[in-house]
Amino acid sequence: MLQIIVSMMGLVLVKEPYYNEAGFDVLIDTEDSKVASALYTEKAFVLARGFLRSAFTHRLGGIDDIIDWLYLSSKPGPHLLRRIVEESNALIPTSMAEQSNTTNGESDTSRRLSAGALVLLRRTMLWLEKRLEDDEDNLQFNQ
């Protein structure tokens, strides 16, 4: 379990997780790796939010209490779910605007998220928003 958590942190706590892969560190700042790095980072971003949905849908046994403590407002802790929802929702219109302003001469790395990633992110964010609302309703009901 610790190895899984360390691996996940290596994906989400660094600016460009692509270069954390074995042997990819030599590709840092090379022209050939910029698009691949941007797409890998985008995928890690979207999948990290998808992990939250899975963690709340399919309880993970020994770490349920840790997940709840980290993300839910009804528990003491950092309440990260609200922050994730707010930051992700702020990124969606920014990415949509950047896509509509992209010209043929610009590279794919000029966008924040691709159209495909936006579809997946929006779907996940709808679920996470509902989970956040349910948690906050539960918090108000229990007070």
PDB file of C-alpha atoms in Angstrom:
ATOM      1  CA  MET A   1       0.000   0.000   0.000  1.00  0.00           C
ATOM      2  CA  LEU A   2       2.843   2.396   0.831  1.00  0.00           C
ATOM      3  CA  GLN A   3       4.379   1.823  -2.617  1.00  0.00           C
ATOM      4  CA  ILE A   4       1.058   2.744  -4.264  1.00  0.00           C
ATOM      5  CA  ILE A   5       0.834   5.968  -2.263  1.00  0.00           C
ATOM      6  CA  VAL A   6       4.456   6.894  -3.059  1.00  0.00           C
ATOM      7  CA  SER A   7       3.861   6.200  -6.768  1.00  0.00           C
ATOM      8  CA  MET A   8       0.727   8.340  -6.782  1.00  0.00           C
ATOM      9  CA  MET A   9       2.557  11.182  -5.052  1.00  0.00           C
ATOM     10  CA  GLY A  10       5.224  11.016  -7.770  1.00  0.00           C
ATOM     11  CA  LEU A  11       2.485  11.582 -10.332  1.00  0.00           C
ATOM     12  CA  VAL A  12       0.568  14.386  -8.692  1.00  0.00           C
ATOM     13  CA  LEU A  13       3.118  16.312  -6.633  1.00  0.00           C
ATOM     14  CA  VAL A  14       5.488  17.203  -9.449  1.00  0.00           C
ATOM     15  CA  LYS A  15       5.019  19.626 -12.325  1.00  0.00           C
ATOM     16  CA  GLU A  16       5.968  17.158 -15.068  1.00  0.00           C
ATOM     17  CA  PRO A  17       5.504  13.528 -13.949  1.00  0.00           C
ATOM     18  CA  TYR A  18       6.525  12.203 -17.389  1.00  0.00           C
ATOM     19  CA  TYR A  19      10.163  12.706 -16.489  1.00  0.00           C
ATOM     20  CA  ASN A  20       9.810  10.615 -13.303  1.00  0.00           C
ATOM     21  CA  GLU A  21       9.490   7.499 -15.438  1.00  0.00           C
ATOM     22  CA  ALA A  22      12.631   5.387 -15.554  1.00  0.00           C
ATOM     23  CA  GLY A  23      15.092   6.757 -18.105  1.00  0.00           C
ATOM     24  CA  PHE A  24      12.963   9.727 -19.125  1.00  0.00           C
ATOM     25  CA  ASP A  25      14.889  12.260 -17.064  1.00  0.00           C
ATOM     26  CA  VAL A  26      17.396  12.626 -19.919  1.00  0.00           C
ATOM     27  CA  LEU A  27      14.572  13.959 -22.099  1.00  0.00           C
ATOM     28  CA  ILE A  28      13.883  17.020 -19.916  1.00  0.00           C
ATOM     29  CA  ASP A  29      13.497  20.147 -22.064  1.00  0.00           C
ATOM     30  CA  THR A  30      13.994  18.308 -25.362  1.00  0.00           C
ATOM     31  CA  GLU A  31      11.699  19.292 -28.213  1.00  0.00           C
ATOM     32  CA  ASP A  32      10.740  15.661 -28.857  1.00  0.00           C
ATOM     33  CA  SER A  33       9.341  15.135 -25.371  1.00  0.00           C
ATOM     34  CA  LYS A  34       7.279  18.300 -24.823  1.00  0.00           C
ATOM     35  CA  VAL A  35       4.026  17.043 -26.333  1.00  0.00           C
ATOM     36  CA  ALA A  36       4.405  13.596 -24.760  1.00  0.00           C
ATOM     37  CA  SER A  37       5.080  15.212 -21.381  1.00  0.00           C
ATOM     38  CA  ALA A  38       2.056  17.515 -21.684  1.00  0.00           C
ATOM     39  CA  LEU A  39      -0.242  14.608 -22.575  1.00  0.00           C
ATOM     40  CA  TYR A  40       1.158  12.439 -19.774  1.00  0.00           C
ATOM     41  CA  THR A  41       0.682  15.249 -17.250  1.00  0.00           C
ATOM     42  CA  GLU A  42      -2.859  15.800 -18.487  1.00  0.00           C
ATOM     43  CA  LYS A  43      -3.637  12.103 -18.137  1.00  0.00           C
ATOM     44  CA  ALA A  44      -2.200  12.000 -14.597  1.00  0.00           C
ATOM     45  CA  PHE A  45      -4.294  15.058 -13.669  1.00  0.00           C
ATOM     46  CA  VAL A  46      -7.555  13.561 -14.912  1.00  0.00           C
ATOM     47  CA  LEU A  47      -6.864  10.068 -13.552  1.00  0.00           C
ATOM     48  CA  ALA A  48      -5.989  11.440 -10.105  1.00  0.00           C
ATOM     49  CA  ARG A  49      -9.469  12.935  -9.914  1.00  0.00           C
ATOM     50  CA  GLY A  50     -10.902   9.670 -11.204  1.00  0.00           C
ATOM     51  CA  PHE A  51      -9.109   7.877  -8.376  1.00  0.00           C
ATOM     52  CA  LEU A  52     -11.059   9.978  -5.883  1.00  0.00           C
ATOM     53  CA  ARG A  53     -14.314   8.910  -7.450  1.00  0.00           C
ATOM     54  CA  SER A  54     -13.227   5.279  -7.260  1.00  0.00           C
ATOM     55  CA  ALA A  55     -12.036   5.689  -3.667  1.00  0.00           C
ATOM     56  CA  PHE A  56     -15.441   6.995  -2.613  1.00  0.00           C
ATOM     57  CA  THR A  57     -17.410   4.501  -4.726  1.00  0.00           C
ATOM     58  CA  HIS A  58     -15.409   1.355  -3.920  1.00  0.00           C
ATOM     59  CA  ARG A  59     -14.193   1.742  -0.363  1.00  0.00           C
ATOM     60  CA  LEU A  60     -10.537   0.777  -0.012  1.00  0.00           C
ATOM     61  CA  GLY A  61     -10.554  -1.225   3.194  1.00  0.00           C
ATOM     62  CA  GLY A  62      -7.727  -0.118   5.446  1.00  0.00           C
ATOM     63  CA  ILE A  63      -7.460   3.458   4.193  1.00  0.00           C
ATOM     64  CA  ASP A  64     -11.106   4.569   4.161  1.00  0.00           C
ATOM     65  CA  ASP A  65     -10.600   6.666   7.266  1.00  0.00           C
ATOM     66  CA  ILE A  66      -7.537   8.352   5.713  1.00  0.00           C
ATOM     67  CA  ILE A  67      -9.421   9.152   2.479  1.00  0.00           C
ATOM     68  CA  ASP A  68     -12.327  10.594   4.487  1.00  0.00           C
ATOM     69  CA  TRP A  69      -9.992  12.622   6.713  1.00  0.00           C
ATOM     70  CA  LEU A  70      -8.120  14.083   3.728  1.00  0.00           C
ATOM     71  CA  TYR A  71     -11.065  14.939   1.513  1.00  0.00           C
ATOM     72  CA  LEU A  72     -14.353  15.284   3.381  1.00  0.00           C
ATOM     73  CA  SER A  73     -15.586  18.406   5.174  1.00  0.00           C
ATOM     74  CA  SER A  74     -17.565  16.334   7.650  1.00  0.00           C
ATOM     75  CA  LYS A  75     -14.313  14.973   9.102  1.00  0.00           C
ATOM     76  CA  PRO A  76     -11.503  16.896  10.807  1.00  0.00           C
ATOM     77  CA  GLY A  77      -8.666  17.356   8.327  1.00  0.00           C
ATOM     78  CA  PRO A  78      -7.577  19.399   5.320  1.00  0.00           C
ATOM     79  CA  HIS A  79     -10.913  19.021   3.397  1.00  0.00           C
ATOM     80  CA  LEU A  80      -9.202  18.679   0.024  1.00  0.00           C
ATOM     81  CA  LEU A  81     -12.277  17.676  -1.969  1.00  0.00           C
ATOM     82  CA  ARG A  82     -13.640  21.238  -2.006  1.00  0.00           C
ATOM     83  CA  ARG A  83     -10.279  22.584  -3.226  1.00  0.00           C
ATOM     84  CA  ILE A  84     -10.002  19.922  -5.935  1.00  0.00           C
ATOM     85  CA  VAL A  85     -13.528  20.646  -7.166  1.00  0.00           C
ATOM     86  CA  GLU A  86     -12.945  24.421  -7.222  1.00  0.00           C
ATOM     87  CA  GLU A  87      -9.559  24.236  -8.966  1.00  0.00           C
ATOM     88  CA  SER A  88     -10.696  21.665 -11.508  1.00  0.00           C
ATOM     89  CA  ASN A  89     -13.853  23.617 -12.320  1.00  0.00           C
ATOM     90  CA  ALA A  90     -11.779  26.773 -12.805  1.00  0.00           C
ATOM     91  CA  LEU A  91      -9.563  24.920 -15.290  1.00  0.00           C
ATOM     92  CA  ILE A  92     -12.447  23.752 -17.496  1.00  0.00           C
ATOM     93  CA  PRO A  93     -13.516  27.152 -18.920  1.00  0.00           C
ATOM     94  CA  THR A  94      -9.873  28.232 -19.223  1.00  0.00           C
ATOM     95  CA  SER A  95      -9.073  25.148 -21.288  1.00  0.00           C
ATOM     96  CA  MET A  96     -12.186  25.564 -23.421  1.00  0.00           C
ATOM     97  CA  ALA A  97     -11.288  29.204 -24.145  1.00  0.00           C
ATOM     98  CA  GLU A  98      -7.696  28.304 -25.004  1.00  0.00           C
ATOM     99  CA  GLN A  99      -8.908  25.579 -27.386  1.00  0.00           C
ATOM    100  CA  SER A 100     -11.162  28.004 -29.227  1.00  0.00           C
ATOM    101  CA  ASN A 101      -8.255  30.460 -29.561  1.00  0.00           C
ATOM    102  CA  THR A 102      -5.749  27.859 -30.792  1.00  0.00           C
ATOM    103  CA  THR A 103      -4.579  28.339 -34.347  1.00  0.00           C
ATOM    104  CA  ASN A 104      -3.048  25.745 -36.624  1.00  0.00           C
ATOM    105  CA  GLY A 105       0.438  27.153 -35.987  1.00  0.00           C
ATOM    106  CA  GLU A 106       0.358  26.510 -32.248  1.00  0.00           C
ATOM    107  CA  SER A 107       1.390  23.217 -30.681  1.00  0.00           C
ATOM    108  CA  ASP A 108      -0.898  21.038 -28.590  1.00  0.00           C
ATOM    109  CA  THR A 109       1.112  21.977 -25.502  1.00  0.00           C
ATOM    110  CA  SER A 110      -0.337  25.521 -25.598  1.00  0.00           C
ATOM    111  CA  ARG A 111      -3.647  24.164 -24.246  1.00  0.00           C
ATOM    112  CA  ARG A 112      -4.306  23.400 -20.624  1.00  0.00           C
ATOM    113  CA  LEU A 113      -6.362  20.260 -21.317  1.00  0.00           C
ATOM    114  CA  SER A 114      -7.318  18.535 -24.542  1.00  0.00           C
ATOM    115  CA  ALA A 115     -10.947  18.126 -25.614  1.00  0.00           C
ATOM    116  CA  GLY A 116     -10.893  14.439 -24.654  1.00  0.00           C
ATOM    117  CA  ALA A 117      -9.478  15.167 -21.213  1.00  0.00           C
ATOM    118  CA  LEU A 118     -12.125  17.861 -20.710  1.00  0.00           C
ATOM    119  CA  VAL A 119     -14.900  15.345 -21.384  1.00  0.00           C
ATOM    120  CA  LEU A 120     -13.491  12.939 -18.799  1.00  0.00           C
ATOM    121  CA  LEU A 121     -12.775  15.697 -16.298  1.00  0.00           C
ATOM    122  CA  ARG A 122     -16.271  17.185 -16.573  1.00  0.00           C
ATOM    123  CA  ARG A 123     -17.866  13.773 -16.049  1.00  0.00           C
ATOM    124  CA  THR A 124     -15.707  13.109 -12.990  1.00  0.00           C
ATOM    125  CA  MET A 125     -16.233  16.598 -11.593  1.00  0.00           C
ATOM    126  CA  LEU A 126     -20.020  16.249 -11.771  1.00  0.00           C
ATOM    127  CA  TRP A 127     -19.765  13.154  -9.596  1.00  0.00           C
ATOM    128  CA  LEU A 128     -17.264  14.752  -7.177  1.00  0.00           C
ATOM    129  CA  GLU A 129     -19.419  17.886  -6.871  1.00  0.00           C
ATOM    130  CA  LYS A 130     -22.395  15.719  -5.934  1.00  0.00           C
ATOM    131  CA  ARG A 131     -20.261  13.877  -3.372  1.00  0.00           C
ATOM    132  CA  LEU A 132     -19.110  17.206  -1.922  1.00  0.00           C
ATOM    133  CA  GLU A 133     -22.698  18.479  -1.686  1.00  0.00           C
ATOM    134  CA  ASP A 134     -23.800  15.261   0.034  1.00  0.00           C
ATOM    135  CA  ASP A 135     -20.913  15.540   2.491  1.00  0.00           C
ATOM    136  CA  GLU A 136     -21.675  19.178   3.302  1.00  0.00           C
ATOM    137  CA  ASP A 137     -25.391  18.389   3.691  1.00  0.00           C
ATOM    138  CA  ASN A 138     -24.416  15.605   6.089  1.00  0.00           C
ATOM    139  CA  LEU A 139     -22.178  18.009   8.006  1.00  0.00           C
ATOM    140  CA  GLN A 140     -25.017  20.554   8.394  1.00  0.00           C
ATOM    141  CA  PHE A 141     -27.484  17.853   9.394  1.00  0.00           C
ATOM    142  CA  ASN A 142     -25.159  16.531  12.119  1.00  0.00           C
ATOM    143  CA  GLN A 143     -24.477  19.953  13.662  1.00  0.00           C
TER     144      GLN A 143
END
